[in-house]
Amino acid sequence: FTDGVMGGVSSGKMGLLNEENNNFIRLEGNVSTENNGGFIQIRHEISNLSDELRRIKLYVRGNNEKYHVFIRTKKTLLPWQFYSADFLAKNNWSNVELSLDDFKKSGFLLSSRILPSDIKSIGIVAYGRDFEALIDIKEIHFLN
């Protein structure tokens, strides 16, 4: 997805790549805040998570830029509703752990706490400022 759905001019692409027998997804492109835009993202649908889950662990590498994880739940009905947490994607492969308690809601109508069984999707997002995005995602795990 890009901000083109709402008139923005950011451009991006996703690719499934293999390097040294390791499969991963790459999100890359130009994020532009021009014309009220400012994001590119990849998203994956999720269901049937246990309410015991408390953390998300990512195995990623990138271009030393800040990226975001967006979570949508059964209660985020509008396109601009989500929960978000940010992280740094370093040049080398590294693990990033985010607590569900660290996620911030996008609006006052949402609950302050994410119920894992309500999670519908997770997105990796380049967002909010002008920059060249390049992030590789090898693994995403939900942990107790």
Short mmCIF file of N, CA, C and O in Angstrom, two decimals:
data_model
loop_
_atom_site.label_atom_id
_atom_site.label_comp_id
_atom_site.label_asym_id
_atom_site.label_seq_id
_atom_site.Cartn_x
_atom_site.Cartn_y
_atom_site.Cartn_z
N PHE A 1 0.85 -1.18 0.00
CA PHE A 1 0.00 0.00 0.00
C PHE A 1 0.89 1.24 0.00
O PHE A 1 1.95 1.24 0.61
N THR A 2 0.42 2.29 -0.63
CA THR A 2 1.09 3.59 -0.55
C THR A 2 0.05 4.65 -0.23
O THR A 2 -1.16 4.39 -0.25
N ASP A 3 0.52 5.86 0.02
CA ASP A 3 -0.39 6.96 0.28
C ASP A 3 -1.15 7.41 -0.97
O ASP A 3 -2.00 8.28 -0.90
N GLY A 4 -0.88 6.78 -2.11
CA GLY A 4 -1.62 7.08 -3.34
C GLY A 4 -3.11 6.84 -3.19
O GLY A 4 -3.91 7.44 -3.91
N VAL A 5 -3.50 5.98 -2.25
CA VAL A 5 -4.92 5.72 -2.03
C VAL A 5 -5.64 6.96 -1.51
O VAL A 5 -6.85 7.03 -1.54
N MET A 6 -4.87 7.96 -1.02
CA MET A 6 -5.47 9.18 -0.51
C MET A 6 -4.87 10.43 -1.16
O MET A 6 -4.94 11.52 -0.61
N GLY A 7 -4.26 10.27 -2.34
CA GLY A 7 -3.75 11.41 -3.08
C GLY A 7 -2.28 11.71 -2.91
O GLY A 7 -1.75 12.62 -3.53
N GLY A 8 -1.57 10.95 -2.07
CA GLY A 8 -0.13 11.16 -1.87
C GLY A 8 0.67 10.70 -3.07
O GLY A 8 0.15 10.08 -4.00
N VAL A 9 1.97 10.99 -3.03
CA VAL A 9 2.84 10.67 -4.17
C VAL A 9 3.98 9.72 -3.81
O VAL A 9 4.90 9.54 -4.61
N SER A 10 3.95 9.11 -2.64
CA SER A 10 4.99 8.14 -2.29
C SER A 10 4.90 6.95 -3.23
O SER A 10 3.83 6.61 -3.73
N SER A 11 6.05 6.33 -3.47
CA SER A 11 6.06 5.14 -4.34
C SER A 11 6.87 4.05 -3.67
O SER A 11 7.85 4.33 -2.97
N GLY A 12 6.46 2.82 -3.85
CA GLY A 12 7.17 1.72 -3.22
C GLY A 12 6.85 0.41 -3.89
O GLY A 12 5.92 0.31 -4.70
N LYS A 13 7.66 -0.57 -3.56
CA LYS A 13 7.41 -1.91 -4.06
C LYS A 13 7.86 -2.92 -3.02
O LYS A 13 8.67 -2.62 -2.15
N MET A 14 7.29 -4.11 -3.13
CA MET A 14 7.62 -5.21 -2.24
C MET A 14 8.15 -6.34 -3.10
O MET A 14 7.64 -6.57 -4.20
N GLY A 15 9.17 -7.02 -2.62
CA GLY A 15 9.69 -8.17 -3.33
C GLY A 15 10.01 -9.30 -2.38
O GLY A 15 10.37 -9.08 -1.23
N LEU A 16 9.84 -10.52 -2.86
CA LEU A 16 10.25 -11.71 -2.12
C LEU A 16 11.62 -12.08 -2.65
O LEU A 16 11.78 -12.36 -3.84
N LEU A 17 12.63 -12.09 -1.78
CA LEU A 17 14.01 -12.28 -2.20
C LEU A 17 14.64 -13.45 -1.47
O LEU A 17 14.16 -13.88 -0.42
N ASN A 18 15.74 -13.96 -2.04
CA ASN A 18 16.52 -15.01 -1.42
C ASN A 18 17.99 -14.63 -1.52
O ASN A 18 18.46 -14.25 -2.59
N GLU A 19 18.66 -14.72 -0.38
CA GLU A 19 20.09 -14.39 -0.32
C GLU A 19 20.75 -15.43 0.56
O GLU A 19 20.38 -15.58 1.73
N GLU A 20 21.71 -16.17 0.02
CA GLU A 20 22.41 -17.21 0.77
C GLU A 20 21.42 -18.18 1.43
O GLU A 20 21.53 -18.50 2.61
N ASN A 21 20.44 -18.63 0.67
CA ASN A 21 19.41 -19.57 1.13
C ASN A 21 18.53 -19.03 2.24
O ASN A 21 17.95 -19.80 3.01
N ASN A 22 18.45 -17.72 2.38
CA ASN A 22 17.55 -17.08 3.34
C ASN A 22 16.50 -16.30 2.58
O ASN A 22 16.83 -15.41 1.79
N ASN A 23 15.24 -16.63 2.82
CA ASN A 23 14.13 -15.92 2.19
C ASN A 23 13.72 -14.74 3.06
O ASN A 23 13.72 -14.84 4.29
N PHE A 24 13.37 -13.62 2.41
CA PHE A 24 12.90 -12.45 3.13
C PHE A 24 12.08 -11.57 2.20
O PHE A 24 12.07 -11.76 0.99
N ILE A 25 11.36 -10.64 2.80
CA ILE A 25 10.56 -9.66 2.07
C ILE A 25 11.29 -8.33 2.12
O ILE A 25 11.79 -7.93 3.18
N ARG A 26 11.33 -7.63 1.00
CA ARG A 26 11.94 -6.30 0.96
C ARG A 26 10.86 -5.27 0.62
O ARG A 26 10.11 -5.43 -0.33
N LEU A 27 10.82 -4.21 1.43
CA LEU A 27 9.99 -3.04 1.15
C LEU A 27 10.95 -1.91 0.83
O LEU A 27 11.84 -1.62 1.63
N GLU A 28 10.77 -1.31 -0.34
CA GLU A 28 11.63 -0.20 -0.70
C GLU A 28 10.85 0.83 -1.51
O GLU A 28 9.86 0.51 -2.15
N GLY A 29 11.30 2.07 -1.40
CA GLY A 29 10.65 3.12 -2.16
C GLY A 29 10.95 4.50 -1.62
O GLY A 29 11.78 4.68 -0.73
N ASN A 30 10.24 5.46 -2.16
CA ASN A 30 10.40 6.86 -1.80
C ASN A 30 9.18 7.31 -1.01
O ASN A 30 8.06 7.29 -1.53
N VAL A 31 9.41 7.72 0.24
CA VAL A 31 8.33 8.24 1.07
C VAL A 31 8.34 9.76 0.94
O VAL A 31 9.37 10.40 1.17
N SER A 32 7.20 10.31 0.57
CA SER A 32 7.09 11.75 0.37
C SER A 32 5.88 12.28 1.12
O SER A 32 4.78 11.71 1.03
N THR A 33 6.07 13.38 1.84
CA THR A 33 4.95 14.01 2.54
C THR A 33 4.23 15.01 1.63
O THR A 33 3.26 15.64 2.07
N GLU A 34 4.67 15.12 0.40
CA GLU A 34 4.02 16.02 -0.56
C GLU A 34 2.57 15.59 -0.78
O GLU A 34 2.24 14.40 -0.74
N ASN A 35 1.70 16.55 -0.95
CA ASN A 35 0.28 16.31 -1.23
C ASN A 35 -0.41 15.53 -0.11
O ASN A 35 -1.22 14.64 -0.36
N ASN A 36 -0.04 15.83 1.14
CA ASN A 36 -0.62 15.20 2.33
C ASN A 36 -0.37 13.70 2.41
O ASN A 36 -1.15 12.96 3.00
N GLY A 37 0.74 13.25 1.83
CA GLY A 37 1.09 11.84 1.87
C GLY A 37 2.09 11.55 2.96
O GLY A 37 2.25 12.31 3.91
N GLY A 38 2.78 10.42 2.80
CA GLY A 38 3.84 10.11 3.72
C GLY A 38 3.95 8.68 4.19
O GLY A 38 4.42 8.44 5.29
N PHE A 39 3.57 7.67 3.36
CA PHE A 39 3.79 6.30 3.80
C PHE A 39 3.81 5.31 2.64
O PHE A 39 3.21 5.54 1.60
N ILE A 40 4.55 4.24 2.87
CA ILE A 40 4.45 3.00 2.09
C ILE A 40 4.44 1.87 3.12
O ILE A 40 5.03 2.00 4.19
N GLN A 41 3.75 0.79 2.81
CA GLN A 41 3.68 -0.29 3.80
C GLN A 41 3.41 -1.63 3.15
O GLN A 41 2.89 -1.70 2.04
N ILE A 42 3.78 -2.67 3.89
CA ILE A 42 3.34 -4.03 3.57
C ILE A 42 2.56 -4.52 4.78
O ILE A 42 2.85 -4.14 5.91
N ARG A 43 1.54 -5.31 4.51
CA ARG A 43 0.66 -5.76 5.59
C ARG A 43 0.33 -7.23 5.40
O ARG A 43 0.17 -7.69 4.27
N HIS A 44 0.19 -7.93 6.52
CA HIS A 44 -0.16 -9.35 6.49
C HIS A 44 -1.34 -9.59 7.42
O HIS A 44 -1.34 -9.12 8.57
N GLU A 45 -2.32 -10.32 6.94
CA GLU A 45 -3.49 -10.67 7.75
C GLU A 45 -3.10 -11.70 8.80
O GLU A 45 -2.28 -12.59 8.55
N ILE A 46 -3.71 -11.60 9.99
CA ILE A 46 -3.42 -12.49 11.11
C ILE A 46 -4.74 -12.85 11.80
O ILE A 46 -5.66 -12.03 11.85
N SER A 47 -4.80 -14.06 12.35
CA SER A 47 -5.97 -14.44 13.14
C SER A 47 -5.57 -15.48 14.18
O SER A 47 -4.50 -16.07 14.11
N ASN A 48 -6.45 -15.67 15.12
CA ASN A 48 -6.33 -16.73 16.13
C ASN A 48 -5.10 -16.62 17.02
O ASN A 48 -4.49 -17.63 17.36
N LEU A 49 -4.74 -15.42 17.41
CA LEU A 49 -3.63 -15.26 18.34
C LEU A 49 -4.12 -15.44 19.78
O LEU A 49 -5.23 -15.08 20.12
N SER A 50 -3.25 -15.95 20.62
CA SER A 50 -3.56 -16.15 22.03
C SER A 50 -3.48 -14.83 22.79
O SER A 50 -2.58 -14.02 22.55
N ASP A 51 -4.37 -14.62 23.73
CA ASP A 51 -4.33 -13.42 24.55
C ASP A 51 -3.16 -13.43 25.53
O ASP A 51 -2.92 -12.45 26.23
N GLU A 52 -2.41 -14.52 25.58
CA GLU A 52 -1.21 -14.60 26.41
C GLU A 52 -0.03 -13.86 25.78
O GLU A 52 0.97 -13.59 26.44
N LEU A 53 -0.11 -13.55 24.49
CA LEU A 53 1.02 -12.92 23.80
C LEU A 53 1.24 -11.51 24.31
O LEU A 53 0.30 -10.76 24.55
N ARG A 54 2.52 -11.15 24.46
CA ARG A 54 2.87 -9.83 25.01
C ARG A 54 3.90 -9.07 24.18
O ARG A 54 4.09 -7.90 24.37
N ARG A 55 4.59 -9.77 23.26
CA ARG A 55 5.68 -9.14 22.52
C ARG A 55 5.66 -9.57 21.05
O ARG A 55 5.16 -10.63 20.72
N ILE A 56 6.27 -8.71 20.24
CA ILE A 56 6.50 -9.02 18.83
C ILE A 56 8.00 -8.97 18.61
O ILE A 56 8.67 -8.01 19.03
N LYS A 57 8.53 -9.99 17.97
CA LYS A 57 9.96 -10.04 17.67
C LYS A 57 10.13 -10.05 16.15
O LYS A 57 9.52 -10.88 15.46
N LEU A 58 10.93 -9.12 15.66
CA LEU A 58 11.22 -9.01 14.24
C LEU A 58 12.69 -9.32 13.99
O LEU A 58 13.54 -8.98 14.81
N TYR A 59 12.97 -9.94 12.86
CA TYR A 59 14.36 -10.11 12.42
C TYR A 59 14.46 -9.32 11.13
O TYR A 59 13.86 -9.69 10.11
N VAL A 60 15.17 -8.18 11.17
CA VAL A 60 15.16 -7.21 10.08
C VAL A 60 16.56 -6.65 9.82
O VAL A 60 17.45 -6.74 10.66
N ARG A 61 16.69 -6.05 8.66
CA ARG A 61 17.83 -5.19 8.36
C ARG A 61 17.32 -4.08 7.47
O ARG A 61 16.27 -4.20 6.82
N GLY A 62 18.06 -2.98 7.42
CA GLY A 62 17.59 -1.86 6.62
C GLY A 62 18.69 -0.88 6.32
O GLY A 62 19.85 -1.26 6.15
N ASN A 63 18.33 0.38 6.32
CA ASN A 63 19.25 1.45 5.95
C ASN A 63 19.42 2.45 7.10
O ASN A 63 19.55 3.64 6.87
N ASN A 64 19.40 1.93 8.32
CA ASN A 64 19.57 2.77 9.52
C ASN A 64 18.52 3.87 9.62
O ASN A 64 18.81 4.98 10.05
N GLU A 65 17.30 3.55 9.23
CA GLU A 65 16.18 4.48 9.33
C GLU A 65 15.16 3.93 10.32
O GLU A 65 15.13 2.74 10.62
N LYS A 66 14.30 4.83 10.78
CA LYS A 66 13.21 4.46 11.67
C LYS A 66 12.03 3.96 10.84
O LYS A 66 11.64 4.59 9.86
N TYR A 67 11.48 2.82 11.24
CA TYR A 67 10.30 2.24 10.62
C TYR A 67 9.27 1.99 11.72
O TYR A 67 9.55 2.14 12.91
N HIS A 68 8.09 1.59 11.31
CA HIS A 68 6.99 1.40 12.25
C HIS A 68 6.33 0.04 12.02
O HIS A 68 6.29 -0.46 10.91
N VAL A 69 5.79 -0.50 13.11
CA VAL A 69 4.89 -1.64 13.03
C VAL A 69 3.51 -1.08 13.31
O VAL A 69 3.30 -0.40 14.31
N PHE A 70 2.58 -1.32 12.39
CA PHE A 70 1.19 -0.93 12.57
C PHE A 70 0.39 -2.21 12.81
O PHE A 70 0.49 -3.16 12.04
N ILE A 71 -0.42 -2.20 13.85
CA ILE A 71 -1.34 -3.30 14.14
C ILE A 71 -2.75 -2.80 13.96
O ILE A 71 -3.12 -1.73 14.46
N ARG A 72 -3.54 -3.58 13.24
CA ARG A 72 -4.97 -3.29 13.11
C ARG A 72 -5.72 -4.42 13.83
O ARG A 72 -5.30 -5.57 13.81
N THR A 73 -6.81 -4.05 14.48
CA THR A 73 -7.60 -5.02 15.25
C THR A 73 -9.04 -5.02 14.76
O THR A 73 -9.41 -4.24 13.88
N LYS A 74 -9.85 -5.86 15.37
CA LYS A 74 -11.27 -5.90 15.05
C LYS A 74 -11.95 -4.56 15.36
O LYS A 74 -13.03 -4.29 14.86
N LYS A 75 -11.29 -3.74 16.17
CA LYS A 75 -11.89 -2.46 16.57
C LYS A 75 -11.33 -1.26 15.81
O LYS A 75 -11.77 -0.14 16.02
N THR A 76 -10.37 -1.48 14.92
CA THR A 76 -9.85 -0.39 14.08
C THR A 76 -10.61 -0.45 12.76
O THR A 76 -10.14 -1.04 11.79
N LEU A 77 -11.75 0.17 12.73
CA LEU A 77 -12.65 0.05 11.59
C LEU A 77 -12.32 1.04 10.47
O LEU A 77 -12.54 0.74 9.30
N LEU A 78 -11.81 2.20 10.81
CA LEU A 78 -11.52 3.23 9.82
C LEU A 78 -10.08 3.10 9.33
O LEU A 78 -9.20 2.67 10.10
N PRO A 79 -9.78 3.47 8.08
CA PRO A 79 -8.42 3.30 7.53
C PRO A 79 -7.33 3.99 8.33
O PRO A 79 -6.19 3.55 8.33
N TRP A 80 -7.65 5.07 9.02
CA TRP A 80 -6.64 5.82 9.77
C TRP A 80 -6.54 5.38 11.23
O TRP A 80 -5.86 6.00 12.02
N GLN A 81 -7.19 4.28 11.58
CA GLN A 81 -7.11 3.76 12.93
C GLN A 81 -6.13 2.58 12.97
O GLN A 81 -6.23 1.65 12.17
N PHE A 82 -5.18 2.64 13.91
CA PHE A 82 -4.18 1.59 14.06
C PHE A 82 -3.46 1.82 15.38
O PHE A 82 -3.63 2.84 16.04
N TYR A 83 -2.66 0.85 15.74
CA TYR A 83 -1.73 0.97 16.86
C TYR A 83 -0.32 0.94 16.26
O TYR A 83 -0.07 0.17 15.33
N SER A 84 0.60 1.74 16.79
CA SER A 84 1.93 1.78 16.19
C SER A 84 3.05 1.80 17.22
O SER A 84 2.88 2.31 18.34
N ALA A 85 4.17 1.23 16.82
CA ALA A 85 5.42 1.29 17.57
C ALA A 85 6.54 1.41 16.54
O ALA A 85 6.42 0.88 15.42
N ASP A 86 7.59 2.14 16.89
CA ASP A 86 8.67 2.31 15.92
C ASP A 86 9.93 1.59 16.36
O ASP A 86 10.09 1.19 17.51
N PHE A 87 10.84 1.41 15.39
CA PHE A 87 12.10 0.73 15.63
C PHE A 87 13.11 1.18 14.58
O PHE A 87 12.73 1.72 13.54
N LEU A 88 14.37 0.94 14.85
CA LEU A 88 15.45 1.26 13.93
C LEU A 88 15.84 -0.01 13.19
O LEU A 88 16.11 -1.04 13.82
N ALA A 89 15.88 0.07 11.85
CA ALA A 89 16.33 -1.06 11.03
C ALA A 89 17.79 -0.80 10.68
O ALA A 89 18.10 0.04 9.83
N LYS A 90 18.69 -1.51 11.37
CA LYS A 90 20.13 -1.33 11.19
C LYS A 90 20.60 -1.95 9.87
O LYS A 90 19.87 -2.73 9.25
N ASN A 91 21.83 -1.63 9.48
CA ASN A 91 22.40 -2.16 8.23
C ASN A 91 22.55 -3.66 8.22
O ASN A 91 22.48 -4.29 7.17
N ASN A 92 22.79 -4.25 9.38
CA ASN A 92 22.98 -5.70 9.48
C ASN A 92 21.74 -6.34 10.09
O ASN A 92 21.00 -5.72 10.82
N TRP A 93 21.55 -7.63 9.79
CA TRP A 93 20.43 -8.35 10.35
C TRP A 93 20.46 -8.26 11.87
O TRP A 93 21.50 -8.48 12.49
N SER A 94 19.32 -7.94 12.47
CA SER A 94 19.24 -7.87 13.93
C SER A 94 17.82 -8.13 14.39
O SER A 94 16.86 -7.95 13.63
N ASN A 95 17.71 -8.56 15.64
CA ASN A 95 16.41 -8.77 16.26
C ASN A 95 15.92 -7.48 16.88
O ASN A 95 16.68 -6.72 17.46
N VAL A 96 14.62 -7.25 16.73
CA VAL A 96 13.94 -6.11 17.35
C VAL A 96 12.77 -6.67 18.13
O VAL A 96 11.99 -7.45 17.58
N GLU A 97 12.66 -6.33 19.41
CA GLU A 97 11.53 -6.77 20.22
C GLU A 97 10.70 -5.57 20.63
O GLU A 97 11.24 -4.57 21.10
N LEU A 98 9.40 -5.70 20.45
CA LEU A 98 8.46 -4.65 20.83
C LEU A 98 7.41 -5.26 21.75
O LEU A 98 6.83 -6.30 21.45
N SER A 99 7.16 -4.60 22.86
CA SER A 99 6.10 -5.03 23.76
C SER A 99 4.77 -4.49 23.23
O SER A 99 4.71 -3.36 22.74
N LEU A 100 3.71 -5.27 23.35
CA LEU A 100 2.40 -4.77 22.94
C LEU A 100 2.02 -3.53 23.75
O LEU A 100 1.29 -2.67 23.27
N ASP A 101 2.55 -3.42 24.96
CA ASP A 101 2.28 -2.24 25.80
C ASP A 101 2.93 -0.97 25.24
O ASP A 101 2.54 0.13 25.61
N ASP A 102 3.92 -1.13 24.37
CA ASP A 102 4.61 0.03 23.78
C ASP A 102 3.85 0.64 22.59
O ASP A 102 4.20 1.73 22.14
N PHE A 103 2.85 -0.05 22.09
CA PHE A 103 2.12 0.44 20.93
C PHE A 103 1.18 1.58 21.33
O PHE A 103 0.49 1.49 22.33
N LYS A 104 1.18 2.61 20.53
CA LYS A 104 0.34 3.79 20.77
C LYS A 104 -0.86 3.75 19.83
O LYS A 104 -0.74 3.43 18.66
N LYS A 105 -2.01 4.11 20.36
CA LYS A 105 -3.22 4.14 19.55
C LYS A 105 -3.24 5.41 18.71
O LYS A 105 -2.70 6.44 19.09
N SER A 106 -3.87 5.33 17.53
CA SER A 106 -3.90 6.47 16.61
C SER A 106 -5.00 7.48 16.92
O SER A 106 -5.02 8.55 16.33
N GLY A 107 -5.91 7.15 17.79
CA GLY A 107 -6.99 8.08 18.10
C GLY A 107 -7.63 7.76 19.44
O GLY A 107 -7.49 6.66 19.98
N PHE A 108 -8.35 8.72 19.95
CA PHE A 108 -8.93 8.59 21.29
C PHE A 108 -10.06 7.57 21.35
O PHE A 108 -10.43 7.12 22.43
N LEU A 109 -10.64 7.19 20.22
CA LEU A 109 -11.75 6.24 20.23
C LEU A 109 -11.31 4.79 20.46
O LEU A 109 -12.13 3.93 20.74
N LEU A 110 -10.01 4.53 20.33
CA LEU A 110 -9.51 3.16 20.49
C LEU A 110 -9.15 2.88 21.94
O LEU A 110 -8.76 3.77 22.69
N SER A 111 -9.25 1.63 22.32
CA SER A 111 -8.82 1.19 23.63
C SER A 111 -7.32 1.42 23.77
O SER A 111 -6.58 1.35 22.79
N SER A 112 -6.86 1.66 24.97
CA SER A 112 -5.42 1.87 25.20
C SER A 112 -4.64 0.57 25.15
O SER A 112 -3.43 0.58 24.97
N ARG A 113 -5.31 -0.54 25.30
CA ARG A 113 -4.63 -1.85 25.34
C ARG A 113 -5.05 -2.69 24.15
O ARG A 113 -6.22 -2.74 23.78
N ILE A 114 -4.06 -3.37 23.54
CA ILE A 114 -4.33 -4.29 22.44
C ILE A 114 -4.63 -5.67 23.01
O ILE A 114 -3.84 -6.22 23.78
N LEU A 115 -5.76 -6.22 22.63
CA LEU A 115 -6.10 -7.60 22.98
C LEU A 115 -5.60 -8.48 21.82
O LEU A 115 -6.10 -8.36 20.70
N PRO A 116 -4.59 -9.34 22.05
CA PRO A 116 -4.01 -10.10 20.94
C PRO A 116 -5.03 -10.88 20.11
O PRO A 116 -4.89 -10.98 18.89
N SER A 117 -6.06 -11.43 20.73
CA SER A 117 -7.06 -12.19 19.96
C SER A 117 -7.86 -11.30 19.01
O SER A 117 -8.52 -11.79 18.11
N ASP A 118 -7.79 -9.97 19.19
CA ASP A 118 -8.48 -9.03 18.29
C ASP A 118 -7.62 -8.60 17.10
O ASP A 118 -8.11 -7.93 16.19
N ILE A 119 -6.32 -8.96 17.09
CA ILE A 119 -5.43 -8.51 16.02
C ILE A 119 -5.86 -9.13 14.69
O ILE A 119 -6.05 -10.34 14.58
N LYS A 120 -6.01 -8.26 13.67
CA LYS A 120 -6.38 -8.69 12.32
C LYS A 120 -5.21 -8.65 11.35
O LYS A 120 -5.17 -9.42 10.40
N SER A 121 -4.28 -7.69 11.54
CA SER A 121 -3.15 -7.58 10.62
C SER A 121 -1.98 -6.86 11.27
O SER A 121 -2.15 -6.13 12.25
N ILE A 122 -0.82 -7.11 10.69
CA ILE A 122 0.40 -6.41 11.10
C ILE A 122 1.02 -5.84 9.84
O ILE A 122 1.06 -6.49 8.79
N GLY A 123 1.49 -4.61 9.94
CA GLY A 123 2.13 -3.95 8.81
C GLY A 123 3.49 -3.42 9.19
O GLY A 123 3.70 -2.99 10.33
N ILE A 124 4.41 -3.46 8.24
CA ILE A 124 5.70 -2.80 8.38
C ILE A 124 5.61 -1.56 7.51
O ILE A 124 5.29 -1.65 6.32
N VAL A 125 5.89 -0.39 8.12
CA VAL A 125 5.55 0.87 7.47
C VAL A 125 6.73 1.84 7.49
O VAL A 125 7.35 2.04 8.53
N ALA A 126 6.98 2.44 6.34
CA ALA A 126 7.89 3.59 6.23
C ALA A 126 6.95 4.79 6.23
O ALA A 126 6.08 4.90 5.35
N TYR A 127 7.13 5.72 7.20
CA TYR A 127 6.04 6.64 7.48
C TYR A 127 6.52 7.98 8.04
O TYR A 127 7.51 8.05 8.78
N GLY A 128 5.83 9.04 7.65
CA GLY A 128 5.85 10.30 8.37
C GLY A 128 6.87 11.35 8.01
O GLY A 128 6.83 12.44 8.55
N ARG A 129 7.77 11.04 7.10
CA ARG A 129 8.79 12.02 6.71
C ARG A 129 9.31 11.66 5.33
O ARG A 129 9.12 10.53 4.86
N ASP A 130 10.00 12.60 4.69
CA ASP A 130 10.58 12.35 3.37
C ASP A 130 11.88 11.56 3.53
O ASP A 130 12.81 12.00 4.20
N PHE A 131 11.93 10.36 2.92
CA PHE A 131 13.16 9.56 2.93
C PHE A 131 13.04 8.39 1.98
O PHE A 131 11.96 8.04 1.52
N GLU A 132 14.20 7.79 1.67
CA GLU A 132 14.27 6.57 0.87
C GLU A 132 14.18 5.38 1.81
O GLU A 132 15.01 5.24 2.71
N ALA A 133 13.18 4.55 1.62
CA ALA A 133 12.96 3.39 2.47
C ALA A 133 13.61 2.16 1.86
O ALA A 133 13.56 1.96 0.64
N LEU A 134 14.20 1.34 2.71
CA LEU A 134 14.74 0.04 2.31
C LEU A 134 14.82 -0.81 3.57
O LEU A 134 15.66 -0.57 4.45
N ILE A 135 13.92 -1.76 3.67
CA ILE A 135 13.90 -2.64 4.84
C ILE A 135 13.61 -4.07 4.39
O ILE A 135 12.74 -4.30 3.54
N ASP A 136 14.37 -4.99 4.96
CA ASP A 136 14.20 -6.42 4.72
C ASP A 136 13.65 -7.04 5.99
O ASP A 136 14.13 -6.76 7.09
N ILE A 137 12.64 -7.90 5.83
CA ILE A 137 12.01 -8.57 6.97
C ILE A 137 12.10 -10.07 6.74
O ILE A 137 11.54 -10.59 5.77
N LYS A 138 12.82 -10.74 7.62
CA LYS A 138 12.97 -12.19 7.48
C LYS A 138 11.98 -12.95 8.35
O LYS A 138 11.42 -13.95 7.93
N GLU A 139 11.74 -12.46 9.57
CA GLU A 139 10.86 -13.18 10.49
C GLU A 139 10.06 -12.19 11.33
O GLU A 139 10.56 -11.12 11.68
N ILE A 140 8.84 -12.62 11.67
CA ILE A 140 8.01 -11.91 12.65
C ILE A 140 7.42 -12.99 13.55
O ILE A 140 6.82 -13.94 13.07
N HIS A 141 7.63 -12.82 14.86
CA HIS A 141 7.11 -13.77 15.84
C HIS A 141 6.29 -13.04 16.90
O HIS A 141 6.65 -11.94 17.30
N PHE A 142 5.24 -13.68 17.35
CA PHE A 142 4.47 -13.20 18.50
C PHE A 142 4.86 -14.07 19.68
O PHE A 142 4.81 -15.30 19.59
N LEU A 143 5.26 -13.44 20.79
CA LEU A 143 5.80 -14.16 21.94
C LEU A 143 5.04 -13.85 23.22
O LEU A 143 4.47 -12.77 23.36
N ASN A 144 5.08 -14.79 24.16
CA ASN A 144 4.49 -14.58 25.48
C ASN A 144 5.35 -13.64 26.29
O ASN A 144 6.50 -13.45 26.08
#
